[in-house]
Amino acid sequence: MKRADREEAGRGSGVLTDVLQRMADSRGGVLGVEPGLVIEPDETWTPVAELLREPHTLLDELIDETARRWNAPHHVGAALFWKTFGYWHTLPMALGWALDGRVPVMRPEETWFKVSEAGVTIAATRVTWTDGTDAIGEALARTQQPLVTAISRRARVGERTLWGSTAEAFAEPLTSVVPGDYMELLRRIGPPVDGLIEPVGDRYFRRTCCLWITLPDVEPCGSCCVLRPR
């Protein structure tokens, strides 16, 4: 790690990286984000920007691989790939906000990923630590929006469906990992994630479907919109 990157990481939240390390330890090392967030990428890592390189060969390969894994139609494979990628990219921001308000932002040009047992694992060559939710909205606009648009166009799956998975990626860790007011967080971020999660008692439900339920012989996710009380 370069000196400037070490200094940047040092100004960040050791609280968050400690939580991520504990998560990794409890899962046998299977975690979709590097606990320390910052890496020196080797040949196993790929820049996220490659997913947007025309003609989107790598993105198509990852969607196809996901579809084959679950014996799913192409559009369902696309939605499930995004559910995985979007979750791990969102998780550190959600936890950082809930823990101490220090939010780690991975700029798109500095973000890398690799295929892993967690589906994908995400890290960055440099992380910028910020306060508040404006930076989260910017991270969604700069990193996630281009991917959501590309996946939606190539696989014909609605952007609202994909953003529902990102919205849940804010809610789920703030109910299962660190307690946090995920509805307030989503409200502060605003579109495109606000309004896609509905709390019911001590649970929440999605207002969109991740499309997992369309697979044969599966149980719906606990937050599935088909289970939402009317």
Coordinates of C-alpha atoms in Angstrom, one line a residue:
M1 CA 0.0 0.0 0.0
K2 CA 1.3 3.4 -0.9
R3 CA 2.1 5.9 1.9
A4 CA -0.7 8.3 0.8
D5 CA -3.2 5.4 0.8
R6 CA -2.0 4.3 4.3
E7 CA -2.5 7.8 5.5
E8 CA -6.0 8.0 3.9
A9 CA -6.9 4.6 5.5
G10 CA -5.6 5.8 8.8
R11 CA -7.9 8.8 8.8
G12 CA -10.9 6.4 8.3
S13 CA -12.8 4.3 10.7
G14 CA -10.9 1.4 12.4
V15 CA -14.3 0.6 13.9
L16 CA -15.7 -0.3 10.6
T17 CA -12.8 -2.4 9.4
D18 CA -12.8 -4.2 12.8
V19 CA -16.5 -5.1 12.2
L20 CA -15.8 -6.3 8.7
Q21 CA -12.9 -8.5 9.9
R22 CA -15.2 -10.0 12.6
M23 CA -17.8 -10.7 9.8
A24 CA -15.1 -12.4 7.7
D25 CA -13.9 -14.5 10.6
S26 CA -17.4 -15.6 11.4
R27 CA -17.9 -16.7 7.8
G28 CA -14.7 -18.6 7.4
G29 CA -13.2 -15.8 5.5
V30 CA -16.0 -15.6 2.9
L31 CA -16.9 -12.0 2.6
G32 CA -17.6 -9.9 -0.4
V33 CA -15.6 -6.9 0.6
E34 CA -12.0 -6.8 1.8
P35 CA -12.1 -6.1 5.6
G36 CA -9.4 -3.5 5.3
L37 CA -11.1 -2.0 2.2
V38 CA -7.8 -1.0 0.5
I39 CA -5.7 -3.3 -1.6
E40 CA -2.7 -3.5 -3.9
P41 CA -4.4 -5.4 -6.7
D42 CA -2.6 -8.4 -8.3
E43 CA -3.7 -10.3 -11.4
T44 CA -6.7 -11.8 -9.6
W45 CA -8.4 -8.4 -9.4
T46 CA -10.2 -6.5 -12.2
P47 CA -11.1 -2.8 -12.3
V48 CA -14.8 -2.3 -12.0
A49 CA -14.5 0.0 -15.0
E50 CA -14.0 -3.1 -17.1
L51 CA -17.6 -4.1 -16.6
L52 CA -18.6 -1.0 -18.5
R53 CA -16.2 -1.4 -21.4
E54 CA -17.9 -1.9 -24.7
P55 CA -19.2 -4.3 -25.8
H56 CA -19.7 -5.3 -22.2
T57 CA -18.1 -8.8 -22.7
L58 CA -17.1 -9.2 -19.1
L59 CA -20.4 -8.0 -17.7
D60 CA -22.2 -10.5 -20.0
E61 CA -19.9 -13.3 -18.9
L62 CA -20.6 -12.7 -15.2
I63 CA -24.4 -12.5 -15.8
D64 CA -24.3 -15.7 -17.8
E65 CA -22.3 -17.4 -15.1
T66 CA -24.8 -16.4 -12.5
A67 CA -27.7 -17.6 -14.7
R68 CA -26.0 -21.0 -15.2
R69 CA -25.3 -21.4 -11.5
W70 CA -29.0 -21.0 -10.6
N71 CA -30.4 -22.5 -13.9
A72 CA -32.1 -19.1 -14.3
P73 CA -33.3 -17.1 -17.3
H74 CA -30.8 -14.4 -18.5
H75 CA -32.8 -11.5 -16.9
V76 CA -33.0 -13.3 -13.6
G77 CA -29.3 -14.1 -13.6
A78 CA -28.7 -10.4 -14.2
A79 CA -30.9 -9.4 -11.2
L80 CA -29.2 -11.9 -9.0
F81 CA -25.7 -10.8 -10.1
W82 CA -26.6 -7.3 -9.2
K83 CA -28.1 -8.3 -5.9
T84 CA -24.7 -9.7 -5.0
F85 CA -22.5 -7.0 -6.4
G86 CA -24.7 -4.2 -5.1
Y87 CA -24.9 -5.7 -1.7
W88 CA -21.1 -5.9 -1.2
H89 CA -20.5 -2.4 -2.6
T90 CA -23.2 -0.9 -0.4
L91 CA -22.4 -2.8 2.8
P92 CA -19.4 -0.7 4.0
M93 CA -21.2 2.6 3.4
A94 CA -24.3 1.4 5.4
L95 CA -22.2 0.1 8.3
G96 CA -19.9 3.1 8.4
W97 CA -22.9 5.5 8.6
A98 CA -24.5 3.4 11.4
L99 CA -21.3 2.9 13.4
D100 CA -19.8 6.4 13.6
G101 CA -21.0 8.4 10.6
R102 CA -17.7 7.9 8.8
V103 CA -18.6 6.6 5.3
P104 CA -16.0 4.9 3.1
V105 CA -16.4 5.9 -0.6
M106 CA -14.8 3.9 -3.3
R107 CA -14.5 6.0 -6.4
P108 CA -15.3 4.0 -9.6
E109 CA -11.8 4.6 -11.1
E110 CA -10.3 3.2 -7.9
T111 CA -12.6 0.2 -7.3
W112 CA -11.7 -3.3 -8.1
F113 CA -13.4 -6.7 -7.8
K114 CA -12.7 -10.4 -8.2
V115 CA -15.0 -13.5 -8.4
S116 CA -15.0 -15.2 -5.0
E117 CA -16.9 -17.6 -2.8
A118 CA -19.0 -14.6 -1.8
G119 CA -20.0 -14.2 -5.5
V120 CA -17.7 -11.2 -5.8
T121 CA -15.3 -9.4 -3.5
I122 CA -14.9 -5.7 -3.8
A123 CA -12.0 -3.4 -2.6
A124 CA -10.3 -0.2 -3.7
T125 CA -6.8 1.1 -4.3
R126 CA -7.9 4.1 -2.2
V127 CA -10.9 4.9 0.0
T128 CA -12.1 8.4 0.7
W129 CA -13.7 8.8 4.2
T130 CA -16.6 11.3 4.4
D131 CA -19.3 12.4 6.8
G132 CA -23.0 12.4 6.0
T133 CA -25.1 10.9 3.3
D134 CA -24.4 13.2 0.3
A135 CA -21.3 11.1 -0.5
I136 CA -23.3 7.9 -0.4
G137 CA -25.7 9.4 -3.0
E138 CA -22.7 10.4 -5.1
A139 CA -21.2 6.9 -4.9
L140 CA -24.5 5.4 -6.0
A141 CA -24.6 7.8 -8.9
R142 CA -21.0 7.4 -10.0
T143 CA -20.4 3.7 -9.4
Q144 CA -23.8 1.9 -9.3
Q145 CA -25.9 3.9 -11.7
P146 CA -23.8 3.1 -14.8
L147 CA -23.8 -0.6 -14.0
V148 CA -27.6 -0.6 -13.2
T149 CA -28.2 1.1 -16.6
A150 CA -26.0 -1.3 -18.5
I151 CA -27.5 -4.4 -16.8
S152 CA -31.1 -3.1 -17.3
R153 CA -30.5 -2.4 -21.0
R154 CA -28.6 -5.7 -21.8
A155 CA -30.8 -8.0 -19.7
R156 CA -34.2 -6.2 -19.9
V157 CA -34.7 -6.1 -16.2
G158 CA -36.1 -2.9 -14.7
E159 CA -33.9 -0.4 -13.0
R160 CA -36.3 -0.1 -10.1
T161 CA -36.0 -3.9 -9.6
L162 CA -32.2 -3.5 -9.4
W163 CA -32.3 -0.5 -7.2
G164 CA -34.5 -2.4 -4.8
S165 CA -31.6 -4.7 -4.1
T166 CA -29.4 -1.7 -3.3
A167 CA -32.0 -0.4 -1.0
E168 CA -32.1 -3.7 0.8
A169 CA -28.3 -3.6 1.0
F170 CA -28.7 -0.6 3.3
A171 CA -31.5 -2.1 5.3
E172 CA -30.3 -5.7 5.8
P173 CA -26.9 -5.0 7.6
L174 CA -28.5 -2.4 9.8
T175 CA -30.9 -5.1 11.1
S176 CA -28.5 -8.1 11.2
V177 CA -25.0 -6.6 11.8
V178 CA -25.2 -3.2 13.4
P179 CA -28.4 -1.6 14.6
G180 CA -29.3 1.5 12.6
D181 CA -32.2 3.5 11.4
Y182 CA -32.2 2.3 7.8
M183 CA -35.4 4.1 6.9
E184 CA -33.8 7.4 7.9
L185 CA -30.7 6.6 6.0
L186 CA -32.7 5.8 2.8
R187 CA -34.8 8.9 3.3
R188 CA -31.6 11.0 3.5
I189 CA -30.1 9.4 0.4
G190 CA -33.3 9.9 -1.5
P191 CA -33.9 8.6 -5.0
P192 CA -33.3 6.0 -6.4
V193 CA -33.4 4.0 -3.2
D194 CA -35.8 5.8 -1.0
G195 CA -39.3 4.3 -1.0
L196 CA -38.3 0.8 -2.0
I197 CA -38.3 -0.7 1.6
E198 CA -41.2 -0.8 3.9
P199 CA -40.9 -1.6 7.7
V200 CA -43.5 -3.8 9.2
G201 CA -43.1 -4.3 13.0
D202 CA -39.5 -5.4 13.6
R203 CA -39.1 -6.6 10.0
Y204 CA -38.9 -4.9 6.6
F205 CA -40.1 -5.9 3.2
R206 CA -39.1 -4.9 -0.3
R207 CA -41.4 -3.1 -2.6
T208 CA -39.6 -4.7 -5.6
C209 CA -38.7 -8.3 -6.2
C210 CA -35.1 -9.5 -6.6
L211 CA -36.5 -12.3 -8.9
W212 CA -35.2 -15.1 -6.8
I213 CA -38.7 -16.3 -6.2
T214 CA -39.1 -16.9 -10.0
L215 CA -36.7 -19.9 -9.8
P216 CA -38.2 -23.4 -9.4
D217 CA -38.3 -25.0 -6.0
V218 CA -37.1 -22.1 -4.0
E219 CA -38.4 -20.4 -0.9
P220 CA -39.0 -16.6 -1.1
C221 CA -36.5 -14.3 0.6
G222 CA -37.7 -13.3 4.1
S223 CA -38.1 -9.7 2.8
C224 CA -39.8 -10.7 -0.4
C225 CA -42.5 -8.3 -1.6
V226 CA -44.8 -11.3 -2.1
L227 CA -44.8 -11.9 1.7
R228 CA -45.5 -8.2 2.5
P229 CA -48.7 -7.9 4.5
R230 CA -51.5 -6.1 2.6

